[in-house]
Tab-separated table of C-alpha atoms in Angstrom:
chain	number	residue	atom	x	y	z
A	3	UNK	CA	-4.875	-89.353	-113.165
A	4	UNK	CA	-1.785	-87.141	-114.568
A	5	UNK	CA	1.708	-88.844	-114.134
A	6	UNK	CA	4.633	-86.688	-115.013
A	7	UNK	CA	8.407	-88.128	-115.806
A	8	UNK	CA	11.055	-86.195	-115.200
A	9	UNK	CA	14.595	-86.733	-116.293
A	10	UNK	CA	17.720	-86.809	-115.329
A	11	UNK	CA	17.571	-86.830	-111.841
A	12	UNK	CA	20.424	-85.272	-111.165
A	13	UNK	CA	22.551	-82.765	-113.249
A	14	UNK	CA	25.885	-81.483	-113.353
A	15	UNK	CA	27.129	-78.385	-115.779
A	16	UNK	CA	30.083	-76.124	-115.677
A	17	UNK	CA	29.555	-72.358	-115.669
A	18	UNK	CA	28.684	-70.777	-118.329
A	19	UNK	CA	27.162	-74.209	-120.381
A	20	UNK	CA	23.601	-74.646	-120.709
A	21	UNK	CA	21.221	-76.954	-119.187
A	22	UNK	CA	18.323	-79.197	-119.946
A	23	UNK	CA	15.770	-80.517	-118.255
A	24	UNK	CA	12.481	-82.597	-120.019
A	25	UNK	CA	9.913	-83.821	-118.922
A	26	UNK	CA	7.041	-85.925	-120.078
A	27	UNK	CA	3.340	-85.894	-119.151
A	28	UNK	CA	0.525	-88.563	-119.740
A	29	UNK	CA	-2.887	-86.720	-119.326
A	30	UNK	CA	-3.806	-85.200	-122.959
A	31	UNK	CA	-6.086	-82.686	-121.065
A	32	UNK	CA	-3.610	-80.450	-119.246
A	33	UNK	CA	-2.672	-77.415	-120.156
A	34	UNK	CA	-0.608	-75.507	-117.619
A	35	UNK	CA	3.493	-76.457	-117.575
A	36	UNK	CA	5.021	-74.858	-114.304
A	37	UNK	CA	8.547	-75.058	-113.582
A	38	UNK	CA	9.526	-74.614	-109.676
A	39	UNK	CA	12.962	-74.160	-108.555
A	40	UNK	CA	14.141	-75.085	-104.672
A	41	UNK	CA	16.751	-73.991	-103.037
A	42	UNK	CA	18.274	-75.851	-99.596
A	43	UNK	CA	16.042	-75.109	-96.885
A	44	UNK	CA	13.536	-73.702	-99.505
A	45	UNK	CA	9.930	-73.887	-100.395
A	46	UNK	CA	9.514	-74.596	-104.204
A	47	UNK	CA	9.719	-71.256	-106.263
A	48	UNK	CA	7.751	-70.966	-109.602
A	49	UNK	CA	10.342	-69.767	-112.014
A	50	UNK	CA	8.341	-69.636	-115.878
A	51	UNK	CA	5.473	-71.494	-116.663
A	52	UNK	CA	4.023	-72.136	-119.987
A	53	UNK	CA	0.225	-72.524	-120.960
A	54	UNK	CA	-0.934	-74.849	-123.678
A	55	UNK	CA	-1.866	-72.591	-126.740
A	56	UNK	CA	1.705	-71.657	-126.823
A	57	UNK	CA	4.766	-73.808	-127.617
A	58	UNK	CA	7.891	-71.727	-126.001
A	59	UNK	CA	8.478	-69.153	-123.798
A	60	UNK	CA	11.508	-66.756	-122.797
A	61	UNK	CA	12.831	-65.159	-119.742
A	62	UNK	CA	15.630	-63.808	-119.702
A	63	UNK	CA	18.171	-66.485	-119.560
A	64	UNK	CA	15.560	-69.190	-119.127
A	65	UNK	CA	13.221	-70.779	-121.620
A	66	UNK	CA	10.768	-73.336	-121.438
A	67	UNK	CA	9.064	-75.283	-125.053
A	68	UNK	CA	5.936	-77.181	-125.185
A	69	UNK	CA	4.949	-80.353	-127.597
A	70	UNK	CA	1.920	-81.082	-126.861
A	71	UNK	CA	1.667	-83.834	-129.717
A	72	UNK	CA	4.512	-85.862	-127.960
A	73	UNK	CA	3.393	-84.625	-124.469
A	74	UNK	CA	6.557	-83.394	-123.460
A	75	UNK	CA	7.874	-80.214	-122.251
A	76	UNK	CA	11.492	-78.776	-121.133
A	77	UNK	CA	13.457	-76.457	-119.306
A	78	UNK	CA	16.452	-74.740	-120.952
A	79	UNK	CA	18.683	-72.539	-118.591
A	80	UNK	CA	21.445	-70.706	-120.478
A	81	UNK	CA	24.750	-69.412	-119.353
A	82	UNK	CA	24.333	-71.222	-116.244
A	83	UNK	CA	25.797	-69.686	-112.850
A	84	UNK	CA	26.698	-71.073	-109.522
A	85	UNK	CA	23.116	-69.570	-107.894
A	86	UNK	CA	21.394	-71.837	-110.729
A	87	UNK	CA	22.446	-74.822	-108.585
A	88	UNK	CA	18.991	-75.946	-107.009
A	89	UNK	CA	16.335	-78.288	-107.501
A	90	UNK	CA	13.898	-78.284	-110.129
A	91	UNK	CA	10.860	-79.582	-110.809
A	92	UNK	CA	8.063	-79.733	-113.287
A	93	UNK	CA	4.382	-80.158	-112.998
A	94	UNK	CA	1.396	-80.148	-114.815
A	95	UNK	CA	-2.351	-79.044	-114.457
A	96	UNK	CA	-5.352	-80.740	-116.029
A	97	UNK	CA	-7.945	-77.878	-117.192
A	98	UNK	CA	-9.631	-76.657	-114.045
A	99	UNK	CA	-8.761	-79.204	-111.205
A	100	UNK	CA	-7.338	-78.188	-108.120
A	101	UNK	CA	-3.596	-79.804	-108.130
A	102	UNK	CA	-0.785	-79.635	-109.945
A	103	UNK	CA	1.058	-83.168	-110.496
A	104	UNK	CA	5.188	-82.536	-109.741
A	105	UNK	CA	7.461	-84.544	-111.596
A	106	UNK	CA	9.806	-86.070	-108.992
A	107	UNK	CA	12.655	-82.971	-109.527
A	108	UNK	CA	16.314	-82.602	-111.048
A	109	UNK	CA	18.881	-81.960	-108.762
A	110	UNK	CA	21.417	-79.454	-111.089
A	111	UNK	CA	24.987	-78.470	-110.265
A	112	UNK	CA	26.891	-75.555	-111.186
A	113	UNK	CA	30.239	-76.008	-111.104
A	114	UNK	CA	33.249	-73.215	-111.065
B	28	UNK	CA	5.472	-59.596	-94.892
B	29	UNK	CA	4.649	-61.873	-95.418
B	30	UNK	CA	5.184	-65.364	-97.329
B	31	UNK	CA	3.723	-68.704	-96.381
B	32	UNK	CA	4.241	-69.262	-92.559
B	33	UNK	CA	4.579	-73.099	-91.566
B	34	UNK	CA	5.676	-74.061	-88.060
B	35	UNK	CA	6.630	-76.214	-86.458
B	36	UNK	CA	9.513	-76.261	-88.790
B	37	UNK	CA	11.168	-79.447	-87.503
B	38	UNK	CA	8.966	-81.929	-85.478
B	39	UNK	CA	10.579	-85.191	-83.807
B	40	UNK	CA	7.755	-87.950	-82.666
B	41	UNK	CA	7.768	-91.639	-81.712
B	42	UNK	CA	5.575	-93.953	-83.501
B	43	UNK	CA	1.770	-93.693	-82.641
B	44	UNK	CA	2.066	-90.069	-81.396
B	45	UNK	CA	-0.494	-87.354	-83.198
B	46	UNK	CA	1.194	-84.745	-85.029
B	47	UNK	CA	-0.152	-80.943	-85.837
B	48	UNK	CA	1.125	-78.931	-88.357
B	49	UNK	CA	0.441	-75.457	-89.132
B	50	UNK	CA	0.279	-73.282	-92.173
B	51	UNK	CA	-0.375	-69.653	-92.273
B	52	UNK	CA	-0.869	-68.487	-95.966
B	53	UNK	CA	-0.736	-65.186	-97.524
B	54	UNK	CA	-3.184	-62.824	-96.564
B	55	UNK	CA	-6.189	-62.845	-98.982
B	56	UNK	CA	-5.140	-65.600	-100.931
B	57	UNK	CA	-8.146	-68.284	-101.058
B	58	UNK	CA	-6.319	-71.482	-102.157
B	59	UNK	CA	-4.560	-73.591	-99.886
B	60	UNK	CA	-2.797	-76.741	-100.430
B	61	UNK	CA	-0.441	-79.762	-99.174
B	62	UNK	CA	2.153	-81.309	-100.657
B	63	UNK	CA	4.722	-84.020	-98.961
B	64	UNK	CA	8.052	-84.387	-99.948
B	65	UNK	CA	9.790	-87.378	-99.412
B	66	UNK	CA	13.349	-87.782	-99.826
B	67	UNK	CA	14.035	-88.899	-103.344
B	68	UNK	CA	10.211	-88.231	-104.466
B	69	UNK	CA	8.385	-85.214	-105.914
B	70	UNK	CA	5.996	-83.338	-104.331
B	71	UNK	CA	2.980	-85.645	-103.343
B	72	UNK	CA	-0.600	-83.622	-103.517
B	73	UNK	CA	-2.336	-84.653	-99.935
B	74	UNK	CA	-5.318	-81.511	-100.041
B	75	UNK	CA	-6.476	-78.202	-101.617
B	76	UNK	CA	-9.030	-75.774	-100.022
B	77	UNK	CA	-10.513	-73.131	-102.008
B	78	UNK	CA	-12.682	-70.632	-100.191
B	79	UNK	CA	-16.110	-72.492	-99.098
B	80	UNK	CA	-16.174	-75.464	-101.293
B	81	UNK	CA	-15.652	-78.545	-100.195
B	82	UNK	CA	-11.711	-79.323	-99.484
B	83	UNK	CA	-10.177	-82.311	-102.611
B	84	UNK	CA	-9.026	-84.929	-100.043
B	85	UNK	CA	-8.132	-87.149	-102.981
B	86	UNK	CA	-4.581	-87.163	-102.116
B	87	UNK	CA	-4.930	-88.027	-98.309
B	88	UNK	CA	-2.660	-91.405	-98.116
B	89	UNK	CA	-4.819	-92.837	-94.994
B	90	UNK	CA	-7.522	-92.287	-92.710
B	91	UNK	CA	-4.556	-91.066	-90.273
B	92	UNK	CA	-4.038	-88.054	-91.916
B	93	UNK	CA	-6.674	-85.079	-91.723
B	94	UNK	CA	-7.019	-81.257	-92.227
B	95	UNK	CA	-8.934	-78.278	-91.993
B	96	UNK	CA	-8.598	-74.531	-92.476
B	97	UNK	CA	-10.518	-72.197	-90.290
B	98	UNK	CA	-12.239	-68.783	-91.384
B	99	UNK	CA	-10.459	-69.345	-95.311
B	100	UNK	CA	-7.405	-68.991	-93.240
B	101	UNK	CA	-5.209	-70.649	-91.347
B	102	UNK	CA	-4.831	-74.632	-91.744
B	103	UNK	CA	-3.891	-76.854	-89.973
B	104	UNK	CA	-2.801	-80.957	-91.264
B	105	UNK	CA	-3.256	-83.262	-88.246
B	106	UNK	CA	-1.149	-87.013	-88.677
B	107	UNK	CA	-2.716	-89.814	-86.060
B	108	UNK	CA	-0.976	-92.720	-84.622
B	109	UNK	CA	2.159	-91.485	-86.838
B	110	UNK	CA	4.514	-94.231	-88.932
B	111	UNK	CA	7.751	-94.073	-89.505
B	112	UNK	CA	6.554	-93.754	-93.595
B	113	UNK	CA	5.330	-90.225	-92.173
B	114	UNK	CA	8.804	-89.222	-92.117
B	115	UNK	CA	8.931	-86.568	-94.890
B	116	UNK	CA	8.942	-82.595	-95.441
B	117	UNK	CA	5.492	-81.265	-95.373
B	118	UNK	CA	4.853	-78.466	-97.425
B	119	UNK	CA	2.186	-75.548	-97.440
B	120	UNK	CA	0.958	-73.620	-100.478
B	121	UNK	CA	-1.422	-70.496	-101.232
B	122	UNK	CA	-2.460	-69.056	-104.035
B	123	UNK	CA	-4.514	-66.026	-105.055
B	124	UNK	CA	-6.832	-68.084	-107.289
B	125	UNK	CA	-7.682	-71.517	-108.165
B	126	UNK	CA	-5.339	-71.765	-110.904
B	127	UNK	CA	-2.814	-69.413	-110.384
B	128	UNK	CA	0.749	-69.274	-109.105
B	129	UNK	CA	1.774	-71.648	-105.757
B	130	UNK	CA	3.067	-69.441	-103.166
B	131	UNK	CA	5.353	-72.671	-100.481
B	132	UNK	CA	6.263	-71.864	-97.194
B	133	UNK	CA	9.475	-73.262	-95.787
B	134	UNK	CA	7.683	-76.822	-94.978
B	135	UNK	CA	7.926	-78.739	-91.761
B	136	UNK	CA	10.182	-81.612	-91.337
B	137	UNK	CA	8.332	-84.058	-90.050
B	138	UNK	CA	10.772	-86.890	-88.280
B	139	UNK	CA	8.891	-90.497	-86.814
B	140	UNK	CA	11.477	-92.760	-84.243
């Protein structure tokens, strides 16, 4: 089945800096790349997601690129702020099935 | 309005008590899935419903551990003789369509003494 790496495990950034988050996934067949975010006391939140046939994508101050030949894919949050701090995670989906495989999350810190 | 309901949202048991917990997921949403969270891990896939197929149990850990969702509705994941490796954040999800965005309720903490 689909294993997905994620790395680091935990993050620390100063306002304002940028942030990256990558992870790798083993199953040549998937093609869906969600990001989640969690807040304490949260359910997971899907923040940007990314489909195969396309190698980045943009939202505002978040962005999320796709190589599919190396099977990786990251998360890049710019200008970070103190409400970035959360947890994030990354999954993958193989064609149709059912689940998505999480990666086992990044634990980021925005610091003043 | 109306997110994912879970409840209870914190559960405290002794060892080789039964466990129920409940999700109610979005209205007219026909996917449902759990995930566990353990502290440390990611989110472990346990079962996904969709409509009237038949559920994916593939992620079940043991024979202990069981679910069902009545009417294409509410669900409800049932834990027997619980372990203290039960101990973990159990998490709900709908979503509109098979593939399509996870909507996660709150989660219930599950605790085993």
């Amino acid at each position: 089945g689909e294993n997905v790496e994620q790395h680091p495990s935990t993050l620390s950034v100063q306002e304002g800096d940028s942030a990256v988050i990558k992870c790798t996934y083993s199953d040549s067949a998937s093609n869906y790349f969600p990001w989640y975010k969690q807040e304490l006391g949260k359910g997971p939140q899907l923040i940007i997601d990314i489909r195969s046939n396309v190698g980045e994508k943009k939202d505002q101050r978040i962005a999320v690129t796709l190589n599919k030949t190396a099977k990786h894919f990251s998360l890049h949050i710019t200008e970070t702020q103190p409400e970035d701090s959360a947890v994030y995670f990354c999954a993958a989906r193989t064609g149709t099935a059912s689940k998505l495989t999480f990666g086992t999350g990044t634990r980021l810190q925005v610091t003043l | 309005g109306a997110g994912v309901s879970q409840s209870p949202s914190n559960k405290v048991t002794e060892k080789g008590k039964d466990v129920e917990l409940r999700c109610d997921p979005i209205s007219g949403h026909t996917a449902l899935y759990w995930y566990r969270q353990s502290l440390g891990q990611g989110l472990e896939f346990l079962i996904y419903f969709q409509g009237n197929s038949a559920p994916d149990k593939s992620g079940l850990p043991s024979d202990r551990f069981s679910a069902e969702r009545t009417g294409g509705s509410v669900s409800t994941l049932t834990i027997q003789r619980t372990q203290q490796e039960d101990s973990a954040v159990y998490l709900c999800a709908s979503s509109l369509v098979k593939v399509g965005e996870l909507f996660f309720g709150e989660g219930s903490r599950l605790t085993v003494l």
